[in-house]
Coordinates of C-alpha atoms and ligand atoms in Angstrom, one line a residue:
M196 CA -109.0 -83.5 -65.0
T197 CA -107.1 -84.0 -68.2
S198 CA -109.2 -84.8 -71.2
N199 CA -107.7 -86.5 -74.2
K200 CA -108.8 -85.3 -77.6
Q201 CA -108.2 -86.8 -80.9
L202 CA -107.2 -84.3 -83.6
L203 CA -106.8 -85.1 -87.3
L204 CA -104.6 -82.7 -89.2
L205 CA -104.9 -82.6 -93.0
P206 CA -102.3 -80.1 -94.2
G207 CA -103.1 -80.7 -97.9
D208 CA -101.4 -78.8 -100.7
G209 CA -99.6 -75.5 -101.4
I210 CA -99.2 -73.3 -98.3
G211 CA -101.3 -75.7 -96.3
P212 CA -98.4 -77.7 -94.8
E213 CA -96.3 -74.7 -93.7
C214 CA -99.4 -73.0 -92.1
M215 CA -100.3 -76.3 -90.4
A216 CA -96.8 -76.6 -88.9
E217 CA -97.3 -73.4 -86.9
V218 CA -100.6 -74.7 -85.6
R219 CA -99.0 -77.9 -84.6
R220 CA -96.5 -76.1 -82.4
V221 CA -99.2 -74.3 -80.5
A222 CA -101.2 -77.5 -80.1
D223 CA -98.1 -79.3 -78.8
W224 CA -97.5 -76.5 -76.3
L225 CA -101.0 -76.7 -75.0
D226 CA -100.7 -80.4 -74.8
A227 CA -97.6 -80.1 -72.7
Q228 CA -99.4 -77.9 -70.3
G229 CA -101.7 -80.8 -69.3
A230 CA -105.1 -79.2 -69.1
V231 CA -106.0 -81.0 -72.3
T232 CA -104.0 -83.6 -74.1
F233 CA -104.1 -84.2 -77.8
E234 CA -103.6 -87.3 -79.7
I235 CA -102.6 -85.8 -83.1
E236 CA -102.7 -87.7 -86.3
E237 CA -101.7 -86.3 -89.7
D238 CA -102.9 -87.5 -93.1
L239 CA -103.2 -86.6 -96.7
V240 CA -106.0 -84.7 -98.6
G241 CA -106.3 -83.1 -102.0
G242 CA -103.4 -83.2 -104.5
A243 CA -101.1 -84.7 -101.9
A244 CA -103.5 -87.7 -101.5
I245 CA -103.9 -88.0 -105.3
D246 CA -100.1 -88.3 -105.6
A247 CA -99.9 -90.9 -102.9
H248 CA -103.2 -92.9 -103.3
G249 CA -104.7 -91.8 -106.6
T250 CA -107.7 -90.3 -104.9
P251 CA -108.2 -86.8 -103.2
L252 CA -109.4 -88.5 -100.0
A253 CA -108.7 -92.1 -99.1
D254 CA -111.4 -94.1 -97.4
A255 CA -109.1 -94.7 -94.4
T256 CA -108.7 -90.9 -94.0
M257 CA -112.5 -90.4 -94.3
D258 CA -112.9 -92.9 -91.5
K259 CA -110.4 -91.1 -89.3
A260 CA -112.3 -87.8 -89.8
M261 CA -115.5 -89.5 -88.8
T262 CA -114.1 -90.6 -85.4
A263 CA -111.8 -87.7 -84.5
D264 CA -113.0 -85.1 -82.1
A265 CA -112.1 -82.5 -84.7
T266 CA -110.3 -82.1 -88.0
L267 CA -108.2 -79.2 -89.1
L268 CA -107.5 -78.8 -92.8
G269 CA -104.9 -76.7 -94.5
A270 CA -105.7 -76.1 -98.2
V271 CA -106.2 -78.2 -101.3
G272 CA -105.5 -77.8 -105.0
G273 CA -102.9 -76.4 -107.4
P274 CA -101.9 -76.2 -111.0
K275 CA -100.2 -79.7 -110.9
W276 CA -103.7 -81.3 -110.7
D277 CA -105.5 -79.0 -113.1
D278 CA -105.9 -81.5 -115.9
I279 CA -107.2 -84.5 -114.0
P280 CA -110.9 -85.5 -114.4
F281 CA -113.3 -83.4 -112.4
E282 CA -114.5 -86.2 -110.1
R283 CA -110.9 -86.7 -108.9
K284 CA -109.7 -83.2 -108.5
P285 CA -108.2 -82.1 -105.1
E286 CA -111.3 -80.1 -104.2
R287 CA -113.4 -83.2 -104.3
G288 CA -111.6 -84.4 -101.2
L289 CA -112.7 -81.4 -99.2
L290 CA -116.3 -81.6 -100.6
R291 CA -116.5 -85.3 -99.6
L292 CA -115.4 -84.4 -96.0
R293 CA -118.1 -81.7 -95.8
K294 CA -120.8 -83.9 -97.2
E295 CA -120.1 -87.2 -95.5
M296 CA -119.6 -85.6 -92.1
A297 CA -122.9 -83.7 -92.7
L298 CA -121.3 -80.3 -91.9
Y299 CA -124.1 -78.1 -93.1
A300 CA -123.2 -74.9 -91.2
N301 CA -120.1 -73.1 -92.2
L302 CA -119.2 -70.2 -89.9
R303 CA -116.9 -67.5 -91.5
P304 CA -116.3 -64.7 -89.1
A305 CA -114.8 -61.5 -90.6
L306 CA -113.2 -59.5 -87.9
C307 CA -111.1 -56.4 -88.5
F308 CA -108.3 -56.3 -85.9
D309 CA -107.5 -52.7 -84.9
A310 CA -103.9 -53.1 -85.9
L311 CA -105.0 -54.1 -89.4
V312 CA -107.4 -51.3 -90.2
E313 CA -104.8 -49.8 -92.6
A314 CA -104.3 -53.1 -94.4
S315 CA -107.8 -53.1 -95.9
T316 CA -108.3 -51.7 -99.3
L317 CA -111.3 -49.9 -97.9
K318 CA -111.3 -46.7 -96.0
P319 CA -110.5 -47.1 -92.2
E320 CA -113.8 -45.7 -91.1
V321 CA -115.7 -48.3 -93.2
V322 CA -113.9 -51.3 -91.7
S323 CA -112.7 -50.2 -88.2
G324 CA -114.4 -52.3 -85.5
L325 CA -115.9 -54.6 -88.1
D326 CA -117.2 -57.9 -86.6
I327 CA -119.6 -59.9 -88.8
L328 CA -120.3 -63.6 -89.2
I329 CA -121.3 -65.3 -92.4
V330 CA -123.1 -68.6 -91.9
R331 CA -122.9 -70.4 -95.2
E332 CA -124.9 -73.5 -96.0
L333 CA -122.3 -76.1 -96.9
T334 CA -123.8 -79.5 -97.9
G335 CA -126.5 -78.5 -100.4
G336 CA -127.4 -76.1 -103.2
V337 CA -125.6 -76.0 -106.6
Y338 CA -122.5 -77.6 -105.1
F339 CA -124.2 -81.0 -104.8
G340 CA -127.5 -80.7 -106.7
E341 CA -128.6 -83.3 -109.3
P342 CA -128.7 -83.4 -112.3
R343 CA -125.2 -82.2 -113.0
G344 CA -122.7 -82.8 -115.7
I345 CA -121.7 -81.9 -119.3
E346 CA -123.7 -83.6 -121.9
T347 CA -123.4 -83.8 -125.7
L348 CA -126.7 -83.3 -127.6
P349 CA -127.6 -85.2 -130.8
D350 CA -126.5 -82.2 -132.9
G351 CA -123.0 -82.4 -131.3
S352 CA -123.4 -79.3 -129.2
R353 CA -122.7 -79.5 -125.5
R354 CA -124.5 -78.4 -122.4
G355 CA -123.1 -77.9 -118.9
V356 CA -125.7 -78.5 -116.2
N357 CA -125.8 -77.8 -112.4
T358 CA -128.8 -77.7 -110.2
Q359 CA -129.6 -75.3 -107.3
V360 CA -131.8 -77.3 -104.9
Y361 CA -132.8 -76.8 -101.3
S362 CA -135.3 -78.7 -99.2
D363 CA -137.2 -76.8 -96.4
A364 CA -135.4 -79.0 -93.8
E365 CA -132.0 -78.0 -95.2
I366 CA -132.9 -74.4 -95.0
E367 CA -134.3 -74.6 -91.5
R368 CA -131.4 -76.3 -89.9
V369 CA -128.8 -73.9 -91.1
A370 CA -131.1 -70.9 -90.3
R371 CA -131.5 -72.1 -86.8
V372 CA -127.8 -72.2 -86.3
A373 CA -127.6 -68.6 -87.6
F374 CA -130.5 -67.5 -85.3
E375 CA -128.8 -69.0 -82.3
L376 CA -125.5 -67.3 -83.1
A377 CA -127.2 -64.0 -83.7
R378 CA -128.8 -64.3 -80.3
K379 CA -125.4 -64.6 -78.7
R380 CA -123.9 -61.7 -80.7
G381 CA -125.5 -58.5 -81.8
G382 CA -129.0 -59.8 -82.2
K383 CA -129.3 -59.2 -85.9
L384 CA -129.7 -61.7 -88.7
C385 CA -129.8 -60.9 -92.4
S386 CA -130.9 -63.8 -94.7
V387 CA -129.6 -63.6 -98.2
E388 CA -130.9 -65.2 -101.4
K389 CA -132.2 -64.3 -104.9
A390 CA -136.0 -64.7 -104.3
N391 CA -136.5 -62.3 -107.2
V392 CA -135.3 -64.8 -109.7
M393 CA -134.9 -68.2 -108.1
E394 CA -137.7 -70.5 -106.6
S395 CA -135.1 -71.9 -104.2
G396 CA -134.7 -68.4 -103.0
V397 CA -138.5 -68.0 -102.6
L398 CA -138.6 -71.1 -100.4
W399 CA -135.5 -70.0 -98.5
R400 CA -137.1 -66.7 -97.6
E401 CA -140.4 -68.3 -96.6
V402 CA -138.7 -70.9 -94.3
V403 CA -136.5 -68.4 -92.6
T404 CA -139.4 -65.9 -92.1
A405 CA -141.5 -68.7 -90.5
L406 CA -138.7 -69.3 -88.0
G407 CA -138.6 -65.6 -86.9
P408 CA -141.3 -65.9 -84.2
D409 CA -139.1 -68.6 -82.5
Y410 CA -136.4 -66.0 -82.0
P411 CA -138.3 -62.8 -81.0
D412 CA -135.0 -61.3 -79.6
V413 CA -133.3 -61.5 -83.1
A414 CA -134.1 -58.7 -85.6
L415 CA -134.5 -60.6 -88.9
S416 CA -134.0 -58.9 -92.3
H417 CA -133.8 -60.2 -95.9
M418 CA -131.6 -59.1 -98.8
Y419 CA -130.9 -60.1 -102.4
A420 CA -127.4 -61.5 -102.8
D421 CA -126.3 -58.9 -105.4
N422 CA -127.3 -56.1 -103.1
C423 CA -125.6 -57.9 -100.2
A424 CA -122.3 -57.9 -102.2
M425 CA -122.7 -54.2 -102.7
Q426 CA -123.6 -53.5 -99.1
L427 CA -120.6 -55.5 -97.9
V428 CA -118.2 -53.1 -99.6
R429 CA -120.3 -50.0 -99.0
A430 CA -121.2 -50.2 -95.4
P431 CA -120.3 -53.6 -93.9
K432 CA -120.9 -52.6 -90.3
Q433 CA -124.6 -52.7 -90.9
F434 CA -124.4 -56.5 -90.7
D435 CA -124.1 -58.8 -87.6
V436 CA -124.9 -62.3 -88.8
I437 CA -125.6 -63.2 -92.5
V438 CA -127.1 -66.6 -93.4
T439 CA -127.0 -67.7 -97.0
D440 CA -126.7 -70.6 -99.4
N441 CA -123.6 -72.5 -100.4
L442 CA -122.6 -70.6 -103.6
F443 CA -123.6 -67.1 -102.4
G444 CA -121.8 -67.8 -99.1
D445 CA -118.7 -68.8 -101.0
M446 CA -118.6 -65.5 -102.9
L447 CA -119.7 -63.2 -100.1
S448 CA -117.2 -64.6 -97.7
D449 CA -114.3 -63.9 -100.1
A450 CA -115.5 -60.3 -100.3
A451 CA -115.9 -60.1 -96.5
A452 CA -112.4 -61.5 -96.1
M453 CA -110.9 -58.5 -97.9
L454 CA -112.6 -56.1 -95.6
T455 CA -110.4 -57.4 -92.9
G456 CA -107.2 -56.7 -94.8
S457 CA -106.3 -60.1 -96.2
L458 CA -107.8 -63.5 -97.1
G459 CA -104.8 -64.7 -95.0
M460 CA -106.7 -63.7 -91.8
L461 CA -110.0 -65.5 -92.1
P462 CA -110.7 -68.8 -90.2
S463 CA -113.8 -71.0 -90.6
A464 CA -115.6 -73.7 -88.8
S465 CA -117.9 -76.3 -90.5
L466 CA -120.3 -77.9 -88.1
G467 CA -122.9 -80.6 -88.1
D468 CA -125.6 -81.4 -85.5
P469 CA -124.6 -81.1 -81.8
D470 CA -124.0 -84.2 -79.6
P471 CA -126.0 -84.5 -76.4
E472 CA -123.5 -82.3 -74.6
G473 CA -123.9 -79.6 -77.2
R474 CA -120.5 -80.0 -78.8
R475 CA -120.3 -80.2 -82.5
R476 CA -117.9 -82.4 -84.4
G477 CA -116.4 -80.2 -87.0
L478 CA -113.9 -79.5 -89.8
Y479 CA -111.9 -76.3 -89.4
E480 CA -110.0 -74.6 -92.2
P481 CA -108.7 -71.2 -93.3
V482 CA -110.9 -69.5 -95.9
H483 CA -107.8 -68.9 -98.1
G484 CA -106.7 -71.4 -100.7
S485 CA -103.4 -73.2 -101.4
A486 CA -101.7 -70.2 -103.0
P487 CA -99.4 -72.3 -105.1
D488 CA -97.5 -69.2 -106.3
I489 CA -96.0 -68.6 -102.8
A490 CA -96.0 -72.2 -101.5
G491 CA -92.8 -73.4 -99.8
Q492 CA -91.3 -70.0 -99.6
G493 CA -92.1 -69.1 -96.0
K494 CA -94.3 -66.2 -97.1
A495 CA -97.7 -67.5 -96.2
N496 CA -99.7 -66.0 -93.3
P497 CA -100.4 -68.8 -90.8
L498 CA -102.9 -66.6 -88.8
A499 CA -106.1 -67.9 -90.5
S500 CA -105.0 -71.5 -89.7
L501 CA -104.2 -70.5 -86.1
L502 CA -107.5 -68.7 -85.8
S503 CA -109.3 -71.8 -87.2
F504 CA -107.6 -73.8 -84.5
A505 CA -109.0 -71.4 -82.0
M506 CA -112.5 -72.0 -83.4
L507 CA -111.8 -75.8 -83.1
L508 CA -111.0 -75.4 -79.5
R509 CA -114.2 -73.4 -78.9
Y510 CA -116.8 -75.3 -80.9
S511 CA -115.7 -78.9 -81.0
L512 CA -113.6 -79.2 -77.7
D513 CA -115.5 -76.8 -75.6
L514 CA -112.2 -75.1 -74.5
E515 CA -113.3 -71.5 -74.5
E516 CA -110.4 -70.3 -72.4
E517 CA -107.8 -71.9 -74.7
A518 CA -109.6 -70.5 -77.7
Q519 CA -109.4 -67.0 -76.4
L520 CA -105.8 -67.5 -75.5
V521 CA -104.9 -68.2 -79.1
E522 CA -107.1 -65.3 -80.3
R523 CA -105.6 -62.8 -77.9
A524 CA -102.1 -64.0 -78.8
V525 CA -102.8 -63.2 -82.5
E526 CA -104.2 -59.8 -81.5
R527 CA -101.1 -59.1 -79.4
V528 CA -98.7 -60.1 -82.2
L529 CA -100.5 -57.9 -84.7
A530 CA -100.5 -55.0 -82.2
S531 CA -96.8 -55.4 -81.9
G532 CA -96.5 -54.7 -85.6
Q533 CA -95.4 -58.1 -86.9
R534 CA -96.7 -58.6 -90.4
T535 CA -96.5 -61.3 -93.0
A536 CA -96.3 -59.9 -96.6
D537 CA -100.0 -60.1 -97.3
I538 CA -100.9 -57.7 -94.4
A539 CA -97.8 -55.5 -94.5
A540 CA -97.9 -51.8 -95.5
S541 CA -95.9 -51.3 -98.7
G542 CA -92.2 -50.8 -98.0
S543 CA -92.4 -52.1 -94.4
T544 CA -90.4 -55.1 -93.2
T545 CA -92.2 -58.5 -93.1
V546 CA -91.8 -61.7 -91.1
S547 CA -91.8 -65.2 -92.5
T548 CA -94.4 -67.9 -91.8
R549 CA -92.2 -69.5 -89.1
E550 CA -91.4 -66.1 -87.5
M551 CA -95.1 -65.3 -87.3
G552 CA -95.6 -68.8 -85.7
D553 CA -92.8 -68.1 -83.2
A554 CA -94.4 -64.7 -82.3
V555 CA -97.8 -66.3 -81.7
L556 CA -96.4 -69.2 -79.7
E557 CA -94.4 -66.7 -77.5
A558 CA -97.5 -64.6 -77.0
V559 CA -99.6 -67.6 -76.1
Q560 CA -96.9 -68.5 -73.5
A561 CA -96.7 -65.0 -72.1
L562 CA -100.5 -64.6 -71.9
A563 CA -100.9 -68.0 -70.2
G564 CA -98.0 -66.9 -68.0
Ligands
IPM105 C1 -114.0 -72.4 -100.0 C2 -113.4 -72.8 -101.3 C3 -114.0 -74.2 -101.7 C4 -115.4 -73.9 -102.0 C5 -113.3 -74.9 -102.8 C6 -111.8 -75.1 -102.6 C7 -113.9 -76.2 -103.2 O1 -113.5 -71.8 -102.2 O2 -114.0 -73.1 -99.0 O3 -114.5 -71.2 -100.0 O4 -115.8 -73.5 -103.1 O5 -116.3 -74.2 -101.1
MG106 MG1 -114.3 -70.0 -101.5

């Protein structure tokens, strides 16, 4: 039976559109095969939406995201919009999507493909075979906490304020997602906070610890965030699943990305509560940014976007086979030696964004063969 899925594509700014174009070709090919059909709509987010509508996310676009089966986002931001007021910056569009769709669990897998072991700045033996998953809380913490702002005091001096705040319910729901995922992977969960200096960290540790007995098959450990940053570059293979707050997750996932060779390789999935069938509506995006310095030049690596699309197929559409098809195609292309500039050894030849997309599409077709 053919199932029809509504996809919303938000290419955004910088290298977002050129990476998204390669995803679109794979989606169109899958659609033509008939096992699943996609109704694909594209819309604006970030700077592109500011230019067209004066806001980083139009209400009509927000409505489409709320009804689509899944949304794939490219990237937002760039120097062109640096000087506009904070509340209307391109990044606010992305944060609004996350918050209003209640996507509290952000999955950021860091997988070192065999073919890319040499592309990492770390020693091959440190990263070879690496397969870790960071689960980042995405709708709370200092990103959204109140009070916030910049205030001018009576003496004319100014104060910038942000608030780190977590309720026990917010901690519990993201921790449960992480426990469930750990259970299906290597059975290890490391919870990361700064309980040595922050009350929100003390509560985080208490709540996660109290959930431990519900998951006797998962080995739970705790680590301070600064130590975790150090351990990630020292011995990253000690980790299986890491669960942490919004800000620590932002930083630790950038560090984890570099273990895999390039920020251009990392996909992510942002998920809310499951529907009765267990599927989760989600927002999928590469972990990399809009890279304005190389935008429009065909130099960008589309693999993080393609791997994000694979996560979309898996988590929101329940299409495990198709998800693996895309992932195996990426692996095959890397094994064949094709490299965009960000993952190429110095001096070796590189392929363009389009050529990388061609290669993945061909590999998908061959593997589906
Ligand atoms: C990320 C990005 C975003 C974040 C920015 C673009 C708002 O760095 O997804 O990691 O800080 O969450
Ligand atoms: Mg980030």
